[in-house]
PDB file of C-alpha atoms in Angstrom:
ATOM      1  CA  UNK A  17       6.844  -1.970  -8.777  1.00 79.00           C
ATOM      2  CA  UNK A  18       5.133  -5.098  -7.586  1.00 83.00           C
ATOM      3  CA  UNK A  19       3.618  -7.112 -10.420  1.00 89.00           C
ATOM      4  CA  UNK A  20       0.705  -9.522 -10.178  1.00 87.00           C
ATOM      5  CA  UNK A  21       0.331 -12.750 -12.098  1.00 87.00           C
ATOM      6  CA  UNK A  22      -3.153 -11.967 -13.411  1.00 89.00           C
ATOM      7  CA  UNK A  23      -1.967  -9.669 -16.206  1.00 93.00           C
ATOM      8  CA  UNK A  24       1.067  -9.575 -18.496  1.00 95.00           C
ATOM      9  CA  UNK A  25       3.903  -7.472 -17.066  1.00 96.00           C
ATOM     10  CA  UNK A  26       4.139  -5.262 -20.142  1.00 97.00           C
ATOM     11  CA  UNK A  27       0.435  -4.391 -19.766  1.00 96.00           C
ATOM     12  CA  UNK A  28       0.975  -3.532 -16.095  1.00 96.00           C
ATOM     13  CA  UNK A  29       3.837  -1.244 -17.143  1.00 97.00           C
ATOM     14  CA  UNK A  30       1.613   0.398 -19.763  1.00 97.00           C
ATOM     15  CA  UNK A  31      -1.068   0.876 -17.086  1.00 97.00           C
ATOM     16  CA  UNK A  32       1.446   2.466 -14.735  1.00 97.00           C
ATOM     17  CA  UNK A  33       2.606   4.939 -17.356  1.00 98.00           C
ATOM     18  CA  UNK A  34      -1.025   5.655 -18.247  1.00 98.00           C
ATOM     19  CA  UNK A  35      -1.736   6.307 -14.559  1.00 97.00           C
ATOM     20  CA  UNK A  36       1.165   8.758 -14.447  1.00 98.00           C
ATOM     21  CA  UNK A  37      -0.335  10.590 -17.422  1.00 98.00           C
ATOM     22  CA  UNK A  38      -3.773  10.636 -15.756  1.00 98.00           C
ATOM     23  CA  UNK A  39      -2.258  12.009 -12.524  1.00 97.00           C
ATOM     24  CA  UNK A  40      -0.570  14.825 -14.456  1.00 97.00           C
ATOM     25  CA  UNK A  41       3.038  13.709 -14.086  1.00 97.00           C
ATOM     26  CA  UNK A  42       3.327  13.930 -17.883  1.00 97.00           C
ATOM     27  CA  UNK A  43       1.259  16.255 -20.040  1.00 97.00           C
ATOM     28  CA  UNK A  44       0.677  16.558 -23.766  1.00 97.00           C
ATOM     29  CA  UNK A  45       3.952  16.512 -25.714  1.00 97.00           C
ATOM     30  CA  UNK A  46       6.042  15.954 -22.550  1.00 98.00           C
ATOM     31  CA  UNK A  47       9.010  13.627 -22.926  1.00 97.00           C
ATOM     32  CA  UNK A  48       8.679  10.430 -20.906  1.00 98.00           C
ATOM     33  CA  UNK A  49      11.582   8.299 -19.664  1.00 97.00           C
ATOM     34  CA  UNK A  50      13.367   6.256 -22.294  1.00 96.00           C
ATOM     35  CA  UNK A  51      12.604   2.561 -22.536  1.00 96.00           C
ATOM     36  CA  UNK A  52      15.894   1.767 -20.810  1.00 96.00           C
ATOM     37  CA  UNK A  53      15.315   4.333 -18.062  1.00 96.00           C
ATOM     38  CA  UNK A  54      11.826   3.025 -17.356  1.00 96.00           C
ATOM     39  CA  UNK A  55      12.971  -0.602 -17.473  1.00 96.00           C
ATOM     40  CA  UNK A  56      15.741   0.237 -14.991  1.00 96.00           C
ATOM     41  CA  UNK A  57      13.344   2.111 -12.714  1.00 95.00           C
ATOM     42  CA  UNK A  58      10.954  -0.853 -12.635  1.00 95.00           C
ATOM     43  CA  UNK A  59      13.710  -3.473 -12.656  1.00 94.00           C
ATOM     44  CA  UNK A  60      12.386  -5.286 -15.719  1.00 96.00           C
ATOM     45  CA  UNK A  61      13.953  -6.445 -18.955  1.00 95.00           C
ATOM     46  CA  UNK A  62      14.174  -3.657 -21.556  1.00 96.00           C
ATOM     47  CA  UNK A  63      12.297  -5.862 -24.047  1.00 97.00           C
ATOM     48  CA  UNK A  64       9.334  -5.941 -21.677  1.00 96.00           C
ATOM     49  CA  UNK A  65       9.354  -2.140 -21.493  1.00 97.00           C
ATOM     50  CA  UNK A  66       9.571  -1.985 -25.307  1.00 97.00           C
ATOM     51  CA  UNK A  67       6.380  -4.057 -25.524  1.00 98.00           C
ATOM     52  CA  UNK A  68       4.653  -1.657 -23.128  1.00 98.00           C
ATOM     53  CA  UNK A  69       5.767   1.381 -25.134  1.00 98.00           C
ATOM     54  CA  UNK A  70       4.689  -0.307 -28.372  1.00 98.00           C
ATOM     55  CA  UNK A  71       1.239  -0.985 -26.921  1.00 97.00           C
ATOM     56  CA  UNK A  72       0.910   2.642 -25.809  1.00 98.00           C
ATOM     57  CA  UNK A  73       2.056   3.824 -29.236  1.00 98.00           C
ATOM     58  CA  UNK A  74      -0.561   1.651 -30.964  1.00 97.00           C
ATOM     59  CA  UNK A  75      -3.216   3.199 -28.729  1.00 96.00           C
ATOM     60  CA  UNK A  76      -1.886   6.693 -29.598  1.00 97.00           C
ATOM     61  CA  UNK A  77      -1.053   7.417 -25.958  1.00 98.00           C
ATOM     62  CA  UNK A  78       2.617   8.096 -26.721  1.00 98.00           C
ATOM     63  CA  UNK A  79       4.607   8.747 -29.881  1.00 98.00           C
ATOM     64  CA  UNK A  80       8.261   8.428 -30.837  1.00 97.00           C
ATOM     65  CA  UNK A  81      10.424  11.227 -32.197  1.00 96.00           C
ATOM     66  CA  UNK A  82      13.292   9.426 -33.840  1.00 94.00           C
ATOM     67  CA  UNK A  83      16.518  10.161 -31.964  1.00 93.00           C
ATOM     68  CA  UNK A  84      14.738  12.156 -29.245  1.00 96.00           C
ATOM     69  CA  UNK A  85      12.629   9.582 -27.441  1.00 96.00           C
ATOM     70  CA  UNK A  86       8.992   9.073 -26.557  1.00 97.00           C
ATOM     71  CA  UNK A  87       6.479  11.806 -25.855  1.00 98.00           C
ATOM     72  CA  UNK A  88       2.879  11.966 -24.630  1.00 98.00           C
ATOM     73  CA  UNK A  89       0.438  12.291 -27.512  1.00 98.00           C
ATOM     74  CA  UNK A  90      -1.871  15.304 -27.447  1.00 98.00           C
ATOM     75  CA  UNK A  91      -5.207  14.201 -25.992  1.00 97.00           C
ATOM     76  CA  UNK A  92      -3.690  11.078 -24.384  1.00 98.00           C
ATOM     77  CA  UNK A  93      -5.299  11.762 -21.013  1.00 98.00           C
ATOM     78  CA  UNK A  94      -8.751  11.920 -22.601  1.00 97.00           C
ATOM     79  CA  UNK A  95      -8.100   8.713 -24.617  1.00 97.00           C
ATOM     80  CA  UNK A  96      -6.955   6.856 -21.507  1.00 98.00           C
ATOM     81  CA  UNK A  97      -9.991   8.062 -19.556  1.00 98.00           C
ATOM     82  CA  UNK A  98     -12.338   7.052 -22.362  1.00 97.00           C
ATOM     83  CA  UNK A  99     -10.749   3.571 -22.684  1.00 95.00           C
ATOM     84  CA  UNK A 100     -10.843   2.969 -18.942  1.00 96.00           C
ATOM     85  CA  UNK A 101     -14.432   4.185 -18.558  1.00 97.00           C
ATOM     86  CA  UNK A 102     -15.508   1.812 -21.339  1.00 97.00           C
ATOM     87  CA  UNK A 103     -13.599  -1.072 -19.683  1.00 95.00           C
ATOM     88  CA  UNK A 104     -15.165  -0.257 -16.308  1.00 96.00           C
ATOM     89  CA  UNK A 105     -18.703  -0.007 -17.643  1.00 97.00           C
ATOM     90  CA  UNK A 106     -18.555  -3.131 -19.812  1.00 97.00           C
ATOM     91  CA  UNK A 107     -16.480  -5.468 -17.615  1.00 95.00           C
ATOM     92  CA  UNK A 108     -15.799  -4.264 -14.073  1.00 95.00           C
ATOM     93  CA  UNK A 109     -19.239  -2.893 -13.213  1.00 96.00           C
ATOM     94  CA  UNK A 110     -21.241  -5.941 -14.364  1.00 96.00           C
ATOM     95  CA  UNK A 111     -18.955  -8.232 -12.323  1.00 95.00           C
ATOM     96  CA  UNK A 112     -19.247  -5.907  -9.330  1.00 95.00           C
ATOM     97  CA  UNK A 113     -23.047  -5.840  -9.603  1.00 95.00           C
ATOM     98  CA  UNK A 114     -23.143  -9.634  -9.771  1.00 96.00           C
ATOM     99  CA  UNK A 115     -20.999  -9.911  -6.635  1.00 96.00           C
ATOM    100  CA  UNK A 116     -23.153  -7.326  -4.849  1.00 96.00           C
ATOM    101  CA  UNK A 117     -26.310  -9.326  -5.632  1.00 96.00           C
ATOM    102  CA  UNK A 118     -24.700 -12.571  -4.480  1.00 97.00           C
ATOM    103  CA  UNK A 119     -23.508 -10.995  -1.234  1.00 96.00           C
ATOM    104  CA  UNK A 120     -26.645  -8.974  -0.561  1.00 96.00           C
ATOM    105  CA  UNK A 121     -24.855  -5.636  -0.670  1.00 96.00           C
ATOM    106  CA  UNK A 122     -27.109  -2.700  -1.500  1.00 95.00           C
ATOM    107  CA  UNK A 123     -26.415   0.722  -2.939  1.00 94.00           C
ATOM    108  CA  UNK A 124     -26.832   2.302   0.511  1.00 95.00           C
ATOM    109  CA  UNK A 125     -23.902   0.264   1.831  1.00 95.00           C
ATOM    110  CA  UNK A 126     -21.799   1.177  -1.187  1.00 93.00           C
ATOM    111  CA  UNK A 127     -22.652   4.864  -0.755  1.00 94.00           C
ATOM    112  CA  UNK A 128     -21.701   4.749   2.950  1.00 93.00           C
ATOM    113  CA  UNK A 129     -18.364   3.116   2.135  1.00 93.00           C
ATOM    114  CA  UNK A 130     -17.773   5.606  -0.677  1.00 92.00           C
ATOM    115  CA  UNK A 131     -18.366   8.493   1.700  1.00 93.00           C
ATOM    116  CA  UNK A 132     -16.004   7.003   4.319  1.00 92.00           C
ATOM    117  CA  UNK A 133     -13.166   6.558   1.834  1.00 91.00           C
ATOM    118  CA  UNK A 134     -13.659   9.964   0.226  1.00 87.00           C
ATOM    119  CA  UNK A 135     -14.054  11.978   3.425  1.00 80.00           C
TER     120      UNK A 135
END
């Protein structure tokens, strides 16, 4: 995984695992890779992966069964979607709209690009 410097690595790891849940790689109550397995896969320190798993646990995306590992919480996909929609609507979209105004980009141009990329 290639990390960027704009966001803490553990948050990027949490986002990646959340993306995997959204894409259906892991469903409700599915076991996910152990912290060590995931750290090894991404070539990061295990402590960094622990922070990512802790963050996901706090958000009730995953849960720990002592001695068995981590599992996807029931309803995690819906919680992730809800969190990301809120983030998009309150932060990403306003910044995008500002940039569109500054650059003179209209909704017709956006629609045309959307149709090209989703064809």
